mmCIF file of C-alpha atoms in Angstrom:
data_model
loop_
_atom_site.group_PDB
_atom_site.id
_atom_site.type_symbol
_atom_site.label_atom_id
_atom_site.label_comp_id
_atom_site.label_asym_id
_atom_site.label_seq_id
_atom_site.Cartn_x
_atom_site.Cartn_y
_atom_site.Cartn_z
ATOM 1 C CA MET A 1 106.465 57.420 -16.215
ATOM 2 C CA SER A 2 105.118 53.832 -16.253
ATOM 3 C CA ARG A 3 104.251 53.994 -12.557
ATOM 4 C CA THR A 4 102.366 57.281 -13.100
ATOM 5 C CA CYS A 5 100.269 55.743 -15.923
ATOM 6 C CA ASP A 6 99.511 52.698 -13.777
ATOM 7 C CA THR A 7 98.407 54.962 -10.909
ATOM 8 C CA VAL A 8 96.102 56.957 -13.225
ATOM 9 C CA ARG A 9 94.568 53.787 -14.695
ATOM 10 C CA SER A 10 94.041 52.362 -11.199
ATOM 11 C CA ALA A 11 92.347 55.580 -10.030
ATOM 12 C CA ARG A 12 90.071 55.612 -13.087
ATOM 13 C CA LYS A 13 89.160 51.969 -12.514
ATOM 14 C CA THR A 14 88.361 52.681 -8.860
ATOM 15 C CA ASP A 15 86.230 55.708 -9.778
ATOM 16 C CA PHE A 16 84.345 53.630 -12.378
ATOM 17 C CA LEU A 17 83.620 50.846 -9.865
ATOM 18 C CA HIS A 18 82.470 53.399 -7.303
ATOM 19 C CA SER A 19 80.149 54.959 -9.882
ATOM 20 C CA VAL A 20 78.661 51.597 -10.792
ATOM 21 C CA GLY A 21 78.222 50.722 -7.124
ATOM 22 C CA ASN A 22 76.543 54.049 -6.363
ATOM 23 C CA PHE A 23 74.220 53.588 -9.370
ATOM 24 C CA PHE A 24 72.958 50.201 -8.209
ATOM 25 C CA THR A 25 72.724 51.440 -4.616
ATOM 26 C CA ARG A 26 70.430 54.276 -5.734
ATOM 27 C CA ILE A 27 68.279 51.788 -7.679
ATOM 28 C CA PHE A 28 68.002 49.459 -4.689
ATOM 29 C CA ARG A 29 67.093 52.316 -2.363
ATOM 30 C CA GLY A 30 64.525 53.527 -4.880
ATOM 31 C CA PHE A 31 62.752 50.162 -4.654
ATOM 32 C CA ASN A 32 61.979 50.895 -1.004
ATOM 33 C CA ASP A 33 61.787 54.688 -0.982
ATOM 34 C CA ILE A 34 58.735 55.609 1.114
ATOM 35 C CA ASP A 35 57.088 58.585 2.796
ATOM 36 C CA THR A 36 57.169 57.730 6.496
ATOM 37 C CA ALA A 37 54.182 60.004 7.122
ATOM 38 C CA TYR A 38 52.091 57.396 5.245
ATOM 39 C CA ILE A 39 54.058 54.159 5.625
ATOM 40 C CA GLU A 40 55.844 52.691 8.628
ATOM 41 C CA PRO A 41 58.912 50.753 7.418
ATOM 42 C CA GLN A 42 59.593 47.209 8.518
ATOM 43 C CA HIS A 43 61.413 47.059 11.874
ATOM 44 C CA TYR A 44 62.536 43.442 11.474
ATOM 45 C CA ASN A 45 64.626 41.444 9.022
ATOM 46 C CA TYR A 46 62.662 38.188 9.124
ATOM 47 C CA THR A 47 59.132 36.898 9.441
ATOM 48 C CA PHE A 48 57.488 33.527 9.953
ATOM 49 C CA MET A 49 53.859 32.894 9.095
ATOM 50 C CA MET A 50 51.356 30.051 9.045
ATOM 51 C CA GLN A 51 48.621 30.275 6.455
ATOM 52 C CA ASN A 52 45.373 28.490 5.664
ATOM 53 C CA THR A 53 44.504 28.655 1.963
ATOM 54 C CA ASN A 54 41.110 27.791 0.516
ATOM 55 C CA THR A 55 41.112 27.526 -3.281
ATOM 56 C CA TYR A 56 38.434 27.293 -5.933
ATOM 57 C CA GLU A 57 38.523 27.116 -9.706
ATOM 58 C CA GLU A 58 36.070 26.701 -12.526
ATOM 59 C CA TYR A 59 36.200 26.118 -16.290
ATOM 60 C CA THR A 60 33.413 26.506 -18.820
ATOM 61 C CA LEU A 61 33.921 24.935 -22.252
ATOM 62 C CA LYS A 62 31.551 26.099 -24.973
ATOM 63 C CA SER A 63 31.168 24.969 -28.604
ATOM 64 C CA LYS A 64 30.201 27.028 -31.648
ATOM 65 C CA SER A 65 26.578 25.867 -31.459
ATOM 66 C CA GLY A 66 26.320 26.991 -27.823
ATOM 67 C CA GLN A 67 26.673 23.622 -26.124
ATOM 68 C CA SER A 68 28.580 24.049 -22.883
ATOM 69 C CA VAL A 69 29.864 22.148 -19.872
ATOM 70 C CA THR A 70 31.186 23.713 -16.665
ATOM 71 C CA PHE A 71 33.679 21.879 -14.450
ATOM 72 C CA ALA A 72 34.924 22.661 -10.969
ATOM 73 C CA PRO A 73 36.990 20.631 -8.505
ATOM 74 C CA LYS A 74 35.933 20.364 -4.914
ATOM 75 C CA PRO A 75 37.205 23.389 -2.956
ATOM 76 C CA THR A 76 40.457 22.545 -1.209
ATOM 77 C CA ILE A 77 41.783 23.459 2.199
ATOM 78 C CA LYS A 78 45.539 23.879 2.431
ATOM 79 C CA VAL A 79 47.953 24.835 5.175
ATOM 80 C CA GLY A 80 51.608 25.633 5.142
ATOM 81 C CA PRO A 81 54.459 27.762 6.415
ATOM 82 C CA TYR A 82 55.894 30.902 4.871
ATOM 83 C CA ILE A 83 59.216 32.565 5.578
ATOM 84 C CA GLY A 84 60.267 36.071 4.649
ATOM 85 C CA TRP A 85 63.448 38.111 4.529
ATOM 86 C CA ARG A 86 62.824 41.834 4.069
ATOM 87 C CA TRP A 87 60.946 41.998 0.725
ATOM 88 C CA PHE A 88 61.549 38.357 -0.237
ATOM 89 C CA PHE A 89 58.667 36.028 0.647
ATOM 90 C CA ILE A 90 58.358 32.295 -0.103
ATOM 91 C CA GLY A 91 56.059 29.553 1.068
ATOM 92 C CA TYR A 92 54.539 26.173 0.356
ATOM 93 C CA THR A 93 51.065 24.842 1.129
ATOM 94 C CA PHE A 94 49.797 21.264 1.025
ATOM 95 C CA ASP A 95 46.324 19.822 0.679
ATOM 96 C CA VAL A 96 44.952 18.748 4.044
ATOM 97 C CA ASP A 97 42.903 15.953 2.426
ATOM 98 C CA ASN A 98 46.041 14.481 0.854
ATOM 99 C CA PHE A 99 48.427 14.999 3.759
ATOM 100 C CA ALA A 100 49.123 11.279 4.002
ATOM 101 C CA GLY A 101 49.748 11.032 0.260
ATOM 102 C CA GLY A 102 47.711 9.818 -2.659
ATOM 103 C CA GLY A 103 46.740 13.143 -4.164
ATOM 104 C CA ASN A 104 48.297 14.922 -7.102
ATOM 105 C CA LYS A 105 47.367 18.498 -6.314
ATOM 106 C CA LYS A 106 50.310 20.847 -6.051
ATOM 107 C CA GLU A 107 50.763 24.536 -5.445
ATOM 108 C CA PHE A 108 53.820 26.766 -5.284
ATOM 109 C CA ASP A 109 53.969 30.548 -4.855
ATOM 110 C CA LEU A 110 56.890 32.943 -4.771
ATOM 111 C CA SER A 111 56.362 36.659 -4.124
ATOM 112 C CA LEU A 112 58.827 39.536 -4.160
ATOM 113 C CA TYR A 113 57.454 42.827 -2.845
ATOM 114 C CA SER A 114 58.971 46.283 -2.661
ATOM 115 C CA SER A 115 57.382 49.720 -2.472
ATOM 116 C CA LEU A 116 58.050 50.265 -6.192
ATOM 117 C CA LEU A 117 57.619 46.869 -7.860
ATOM 118 C CA GLY A 118 55.994 43.532 -7.154
ATOM 119 C CA LEU A 119 56.517 40.080 -8.646
ATOM 120 C CA ASP A 120 54.299 37.005 -8.272
ATOM 121 C CA LEU A 121 55.325 33.556 -9.518
ATOM 122 C CA TYR A 122 52.810 30.730 -9.291
ATOM 123 C CA TYR A 123 52.294 27.098 -10.223
ATOM 124 C CA ARG A 124 49.151 25.069 -9.637
ATOM 125 C CA LYS A 125 48.270 21.535 -10.669
ATOM 126 C CA SER A 126 44.781 20.195 -10.084
ATOM 127 C CA GLY A 127 43.839 16.746 -8.865
ATOM 128 C CA ASP A 128 41.243 14.324 -10.117
ATOM 129 C CA ASN A 129 38.261 15.395 -7.986
ATOM 130 C CA TYR A 130 36.455 17.516 -10.577
ATOM 131 C CA ARG A 131 32.706 17.668 -10.835
ATOM 132 C CA ILE A 132 30.397 18.687 -13.658
ATOM 133 C CA ILE A 133 28.455 21.496 -12.029
ATOM 134 C CA SER A 134 26.338 22.642 -14.986
ATOM 135 C CA THR A 135 25.627 21.783 -18.621
ATOM 136 C CA ASN A 136 23.039 22.474 -21.293
ATOM 137 C CA VAL A 137 23.398 19.204 -23.228
ATOM 138 C CA PHE A 138 20.090 17.994 -21.731
ATOM 139 C CA GLY A 139 18.193 20.981 -23.067
ATOM 140 C CA ASP A 140 15.322 22.294 -20.974
ATOM 141 C CA LYS A 141 15.124 19.026 -19.026
ATOM 142 C CA GLY A 142 18.330 19.617 -17.128
ATOM 143 C CA ARG A 143 18.421 23.376 -16.688
ATOM 144 C CA GLU A 144 16.713 23.357 -13.316
ATOM 145 C CA SER A 145 17.057 19.783 -12.033
ATOM 146 C CA PHE A 146 20.689 18.951 -12.944
ATOM 147 C CA ARG A 147 22.816 17.865 -9.970
ATOM 148 C CA LYS A 148 26.594 17.872 -9.709
ATOM 149 C CA VAL A 149 28.277 14.798 -11.179
ATOM 150 C CA ALA A 150 31.716 13.513 -10.175
ATOM 151 C CA PHE A 151 34.065 13.437 -13.165
ATOM 152 C CA SER A 152 37.710 12.358 -13.121
ATOM 153 C CA GLY A 153 38.396 12.807 -16.841
ATOM 154 C CA ILE A 154 39.726 16.364 -16.670
ATOM 155 C CA ASN A 155 43.013 17.719 -15.336
ATOM 156 C CA SER A 156 44.471 21.206 -15.451
ATOM 157 C CA SER A 157 47.630 23.079 -14.571
ATOM 158 C CA ILE A 158 48.588 26.722 -14.664
ATOM 159 C CA LYS A 159 51.908 28.496 -14.236
ATOM 160 C CA GLY A 160 53.053 32.029 -14.834
ATOM 161 C CA PHE A 161 54.121 35.352 -13.381
ATOM 162 C CA ASP A 162 52.897 38.905 -12.928
ATOM 163 C CA VAL A 163 55.102 41.971 -12.563
ATOM 164 C CA TYR A 164 53.492 45.255 -11.608
ATOM 165 C CA TYR A 165 54.607 48.833 -11.045
ATOM 166 C CA ILE A 166 53.085 50.978 -8.283
ATOM 167 C CA PHE A 167 52.992 54.655 -9.273
ATOM 168 C CA ASN A 168 52.287 56.219 -5.875
ATOM 169 C CA HIS A 169 54.742 53.899 -4.159
ATOM 170 C CA LYS A 170 56.050 56.449 -1.667
ATOM 171 C CA LYS A 171 52.641 56.791 0.010
ATOM 172 C CA PHE A 172 50.796 53.592 -0.934
ATOM 173 C CA SER A 173 52.078 50.229 0.320
ATOM 174 C CA TYR A 174 50.993 47.061 -1.455
ATOM 175 C CA PRO A 175 53.267 44.993 0.845
ATOM 176 C CA ALA A 176 51.371 46.325 3.886
ATOM 177 C CA ALA A 177 48.279 44.484 2.701
ATOM 178 C CA PHE A 178 49.704 41.323 1.128
ATOM 179 C CA SER A 179 53.113 40.598 2.635
ATOM 180 C CA GLN A 180 52.941 42.466 5.983
ATOM 181 C CA SER A 181 56.453 43.826 5.457
ATOM 182 C CA THR A 182 55.365 47.425 6.133
ATOM 183 C CA CYS A 183 52.441 49.164 7.850
ATOM 184 C CA GLN A 184 50.121 51.655 6.171
ATOM 185 C CA LYS A 185 49.644 54.582 8.580
ATOM 186 C CA ARG A 186 47.275 56.755 6.517
ATOM 187 C CA SER A 187 44.740 55.841 3.837
ATOM 188 C CA CYS A 188 46.029 56.170 0.300
ATOM 189 C CA GLY A 189 45.627 54.746 -3.219
ATOM 190 C CA SER A 190 47.676 54.262 -6.358
ATOM 191 C CA PRO A 191 47.316 53.384 -10.049
ATOM 192 C CA LEU A 192 48.967 50.114 -11.076
ATOM 193 C CA VAL A 193 50.395 48.855 -14.340
ATOM 194 C CA GLY A 194 51.839 45.447 -15.029
ATOM 195 C CA VAL A 195 52.839 42.719 -17.448
ATOM 196 C CA GLY A 196 52.356 38.993 -17.119
ATOM 197 C CA TYR A 197 52.717 35.598 -18.723
ATOM 198 C CA THR A 198 50.535 32.526 -18.176
ATOM 199 C CA SER A 199 50.711 28.966 -19.474
ATOM 200 C CA HIS A 200 47.550 26.945 -18.975
ATOM 201 C CA SER A 201 46.974 23.272 -19.796
ATOM 202 C CA ILE A 202 43.701 21.310 -19.840
ATOM 203 C CA SER A 203 43.382 17.578 -20.533
ATOM 204 C CA LEU A 204 39.904 16.201 -21.217
ATOM 205 C CA ASP A 205 38.692 12.659 -21.815
ATOM 206 C CA TYR A 206 35.716 13.638 -23.951
ATOM 207 C CA GLU A 207 34.633 10.023 -24.428
ATOM 208 C CA GLU A 208 34.340 9.582 -20.673
ATOM 209 C CA LEU A 209 32.526 12.929 -20.492
ATOM 210 C CA GLU A 210 29.980 11.913 -23.107
ATOM 211 C CA LYS A 211 29.458 8.558 -21.376
ATOM 212 C CA ALA A 212 28.935 10.236 -17.976
ATOM 213 C CA LEU A 213 26.377 12.645 -19.448
ATOM 214 C CA GLN A 214 24.564 9.860 -21.294
ATOM 215 C CA THR A 215 24.339 7.798 -18.098
ATOM 216 C CA TYR A 216 23.001 10.783 -16.191
ATOM 217 C CA GLY A 217 20.496 11.627 -18.924
ATOM 218 C CA LYS A 218 19.199 8.055 -19.051
ATOM 219 C CA THR A 219 18.985 7.716 -15.254
ATOM 220 C CA HIS A 220 17.365 11.045 -14.447
ATOM 221 C CA PHE A 221 15.489 12.042 -17.590
ATOM 222 C CA GLY A 222 14.892 8.783 -19.449
ATOM 223 C CA MET A 223 16.861 10.054 -22.453
ATOM 224 C CA SER A 224 18.429 7.763 -25.035
ATOM 225 C CA GLU A 225 22.136 7.917 -25.906
ATOM 226 C CA ASP A 226 21.317 9.567 -29.242
ATOM 227 C CA GLU A 227 19.654 12.427 -27.376
ATOM 228 C CA VAL A 228 22.836 13.144 -25.398
ATOM 229 C CA ALA A 229 25.763 13.802 -27.727
ATOM 230 C CA LEU A 230 28.687 16.214 -27.512
ATOM 231 C CA ASP A 231 29.389 18.724 -30.277
ATOM 232 C CA SER A 232 32.629 18.186 -32.170
ATOM 233 C CA GLY A 233 33.879 21.476 -30.734
ATOM 234 C CA LEU A 234 34.064 19.858 -27.302
ATOM 235 C CA MET A 235 35.837 16.730 -28.540
ATOM 236 C CA PHE A 236 39.463 17.399 -27.658
ATOM 237 C CA ARG A 237 41.956 15.627 -25.445
ATOM 238 C CA ASN A 238 44.631 18.213 -24.740
ATOM 239 C CA VAL A 239 44.836 21.945 -25.117
ATOM 240 C CA LYS A 240 47.514 24.379 -24.013
ATOM 241 C CA TYR A 241 46.978 28.104 -23.687
ATOM 242 C CA SER A 242 49.642 30.734 -23.290
ATOM 243 C CA SER A 243 49.142 34.453 -22.932
ATOM 244 C CA ILE A 244 51.154 37.642 -22.640
ATOM 245 C CA SER A 245 49.256 40.472 -21.009
ATOM 246 C CA VAL A 246 49.495 44.151 -20.141
ATOM 247 C CA SER A 247 47.327 45.249 -17.229
ATOM 248 C CA GLY A 248 46.253 48.469 -15.590
ATOM 249 C CA GLY A 249 44.173 49.206 -12.526
ATOM 250 C CA TYR A 250 43.852 50.938 -9.198
ATOM 251 C CA ALA A 251 44.457 49.915 -5.588
ATOM 252 C CA TYR A 252 43.418 51.581 -2.342
ATOM 253 C CA ASN A 253 44.496 51.033 1.262
ATOM 254 C CA TRP A 254 41.962 52.165 3.867
ATOM 255 C CA VAL A 255 43.287 52.514 7.416
ATOM 256 C CA PHE A 256 39.997 52.309 9.301
ATOM 257 C CA MET A 257 41.560 52.211 12.791
ATOM 258 C CA LYS A 258 44.999 51.993 14.397
ATOM 259 C CA ASN A 259 47.022 49.030 13.063
ATOM 260 C CA CYS A 260 44.040 47.904 10.938
ATOM 261 C CA LEU A 261 43.992 48.013 7.153
ATOM 262 C CA PHE A 262 41.527 47.092 4.429
ATOM 263 C CA SER A 263 42.906 46.901 0.880
ATOM 264 C CA ALA A 264 41.230 46.424 -2.497
ATOM 265 C CA SER A 265 42.645 46.489 -6.021
ATOM 266 C CA LEU A 266 41.218 45.724 -9.443
ATOM 267 C CA SER A 267 43.163 45.383 -12.691
ATOM 268 C CA LEU A 268 42.019 44.765 -16.243
ATOM 269 C CA ALA A 269 44.461 42.997 -18.561
ATOM 270 C CA ILE A 270 44.628 42.994 -22.345
ATOM 271 C CA ALA A 271 46.106 39.622 -23.226
ATOM 272 C CA TYR A 272 47.444 38.218 -26.478
ATOM 273 C CA LYS A 273 46.784 34.479 -26.396
ATOM 274 C CA GLU A 274 47.799 31.391 -28.292
ATOM 275 C CA SER A 275 46.383 27.914 -28.012
ATOM 276 C CA GLU A 276 47.392 24.520 -29.325
ATOM 277 C CA GLY A 277 45.328 21.374 -29.106
ATOM 278 C CA ASP A 278 43.822 18.488 -30.961
ATOM 279 C CA GLN A 279 40.183 17.895 -31.767
ATOM 280 C CA SER A 280 38.501 14.717 -32.887
ATOM 281 C CA SER A 281 35.303 14.607 -34.832
ATOM 282 C CA ALA A 282 32.804 11.820 -34.389
ATOM 283 C CA ASP A 283 34.748 9.663 -36.861
ATOM 284 C CA ASP A 284 38.020 10.319 -34.981
ATOM 285 C CA ARG A 285 39.557 12.524 -37.664
ATOM 286 C CA LYS A 286 42.091 14.932 -36.262
ATOM 287 C CA LEU A 287 41.365 18.567 -36.928
ATOM 288 C CA LYS A 288 43.897 21.342 -36.747
ATOM 289 C CA ALA A 289 41.341 24.135 -36.576
ATOM 290 C CA PHE A 290 41.760 24.317 -32.822
ATOM 291 C CA ASN A 291 44.771 26.653 -33.100
ATOM 292 C CA PHE A 292 44.086 30.356 -32.660
ATOM 293 C CA ASN A 293 45.689 33.690 -31.869
ATOM 294 C CA ASN A 294 43.640 36.506 -30.439
ATOM 295 C CA PHE A 295 43.263 39.226 -27.880
ATOM 296 C CA ASN A 296 41.004 38.956 -24.849
ATOM 297 C CA LEU A 297 40.272 40.768 -21.612
ATOM 298 C CA ASP A 298 41.223 39.210 -18.282
ATOM 299 C CA GLY A 299 40.869 40.483 -14.748
ATOM 300 C CA ILE A 300 42.726 40.367 -11.441
ATOM 301 C CA GLY A 301 41.181 41.296 -8.110
ATOM 302 C CA ARG A 302 42.888 41.462 -4.724
ATOM 303 C CA PHE A 303 41.294 42.115 -1.352
ATOM 304 C CA GLY A 304 42.740 42.020 2.122
ATOM 305 C CA VAL A 305 42.220 42.977 5.750
ATOM 306 C CA VAL A 306 45.054 42.871 8.269
ATOM 307 C CA TRP A 307 45.925 43.870 11.829
ATOM 308 C CA ASN A 308 49.637 44.538 12.239
ATOM 309 C CA ASN A 309 51.371 46.067 15.275
ATOM 310 C CA LYS A 310 54.822 45.658 13.642
ATOM 311 C CA LYS A 311 55.722 42.615 15.763
ATOM 312 C CA TRP A 312 52.635 40.408 15.353
ATOM 313 C CA TYR A 313 50.071 40.318 12.574
ATOM 314 C CA VAL A 314 46.923 38.454 11.604
ATOM 315 C CA GLY A 315 44.662 38.858 8.615
ATOM 316 C CA ALA A 316 42.861 37.497 5.592
ATOM 317 C CA SER A 317 43.206 38.065 1.860
ATOM 318 C CA SER A 318 41.576 36.960 -1.356
ATOM 319 C CA VAL A 319 42.899 36.905 -4.929
ATOM 320 C CA LEU A 320 40.813 36.157 -8.019
ATOM 321 C CA HIS A 321 42.079 35.667 -11.609
ATOM 322 C CA THR A 322 39.751 35.382 -14.604
ATOM 323 C CA TYR A 323 40.767 34.130 -18.064
ATOM 324 C CA ASN A 324 38.880 34.120 -21.366
ATOM 325 C CA TYR A 325 39.762 32.367 -24.617
ATOM 326 C CA LYS A 326 37.471 32.694 -27.614
ATOM 327 C CA LYS A 327 37.361 31.409 -31.166
ATOM 328 C CA SER A 328 34.485 31.003 -33.580
ATOM 329 C CA ARG A 329 34.194 27.216 -33.023
ATOM 330 C CA PHE A 330 35.281 27.041 -29.398
ATOM 331 C CA SER A 331 35.617 29.164 -26.260
ATOM 332 C CA SER A 332 36.857 28.651 -22.743
ATOM 333 C CA ASN A 333 36.195 30.794 -19.704
ATOM 334 C CA GLY A 334 37.783 30.118 -16.391
ATOM 335 C CA TYR A 335 38.796 31.566 -13.099
ATOM 336 C CA PHE A 336 40.701 30.502 -10.048
ATOM 337 C CA GLY A 337 40.818 32.139 -6.689
ATOM 338 C CA SER A 338 42.061 31.737 -3.175
ATOM 339 C CA PHE A 339 41.039 32.927 0.250
ATOM 340 C CA ASN A 340 43.810 33.051 2.842
ATOM 341 C CA ILE A 341 43.773 33.320 6.616
ATOM 342 C CA TYR A 342 47.171 33.856 8.227
ATOM 343 C CA ALA A 343 49.012 34.783 11.399
ATOM 344 C CA GLY A 344 52.689 35.504 11.876
ATOM 345 C CA VAL A 345 55.481 37.106 13.808
ATOM 346 C CA ASN A 346 58.403 39.317 12.807
ATOM 347 C CA PHE A 347 61.811 38.777 14.378
ATOM 348 C CA GLY A 348 65.460 39.768 14.056
ATOM 349 C CA LYS A 349 65.094 43.493 14.723
ATOM 350 C CA LYS A 350 67.006 45.791 12.410
ATOM 351 C CA ARG A 351 69.942 47.659 13.889
ATOM 352 C CA GLU A 352 68.358 51.094 13.499
ATOM 353 C CA TYR A 353 65.318 50.059 15.574
ATOM 354 C CA LYS A 354 67.153 48.416 18.459
#
């Protein structure tokens, strides 16, 4: 009797494990379930790619009275290797100007792509080569004749992730355009929906900023120091933004000739944002009014063109993120983008394609 009960329990346990295994197998297959009339699956297990990345970013800080200053670092040129295994893709790029050391710019990206879902993780830290590219603190005198001014008193970093769901994933391939892990055979589009989180930090030496503007105003416009003064809304040293967003948009893959694809997608995100920072008035009193919670609209755009014959591929892509933070006494608008040129090869052919 005891042996019979043990046999029954063992059979039930085996059936349960088989059921769990089958459940997760169906989920995994669903992540890469495609219509082969529209999408050619990847024939290889691995890929190696070299990529040139050109990045640009810009921040505009604006006070309640309308005084504003716009900063942007010099555009950077980066190169680096990427390695992929099926729908897992990781890479690292380094700044060509700082190859021998001495720079503090860093960038890290991790992307996971499947036909159903996509995940982007990113981390960027700026260097100290910012420039003031526009400002209205000089009034009408500087609107037309202002020239870019080097400014090392600002630093920024951004980190976060985006997860998105592709509705028409059986016929539309996001990976075909941005990770080259499949090939789009026929033109097709799909709605997208996603969620994301971003943490953004800006450090500003407002005393150095005011001094730089006063020097410029005196040198170029003959203005006194009293005529060039920052509003209290721009007098902060550190501010940290964080946001949780829900996005929706549309993407389209256009196969304009054999093995050639052009892709474009636009998403609009509704983001709930928090910010913490410190402000100093002219008499150095700390104000706590710089904290705020609000909703804003952000945007994400992706564009790409690629030639892919399943073994070799070459292409270019561009990604642009925009962020907006607004409060009655202060606002910040910024964007960062990248333009990539890449070439790679797939290897380690899958068993079913040998």
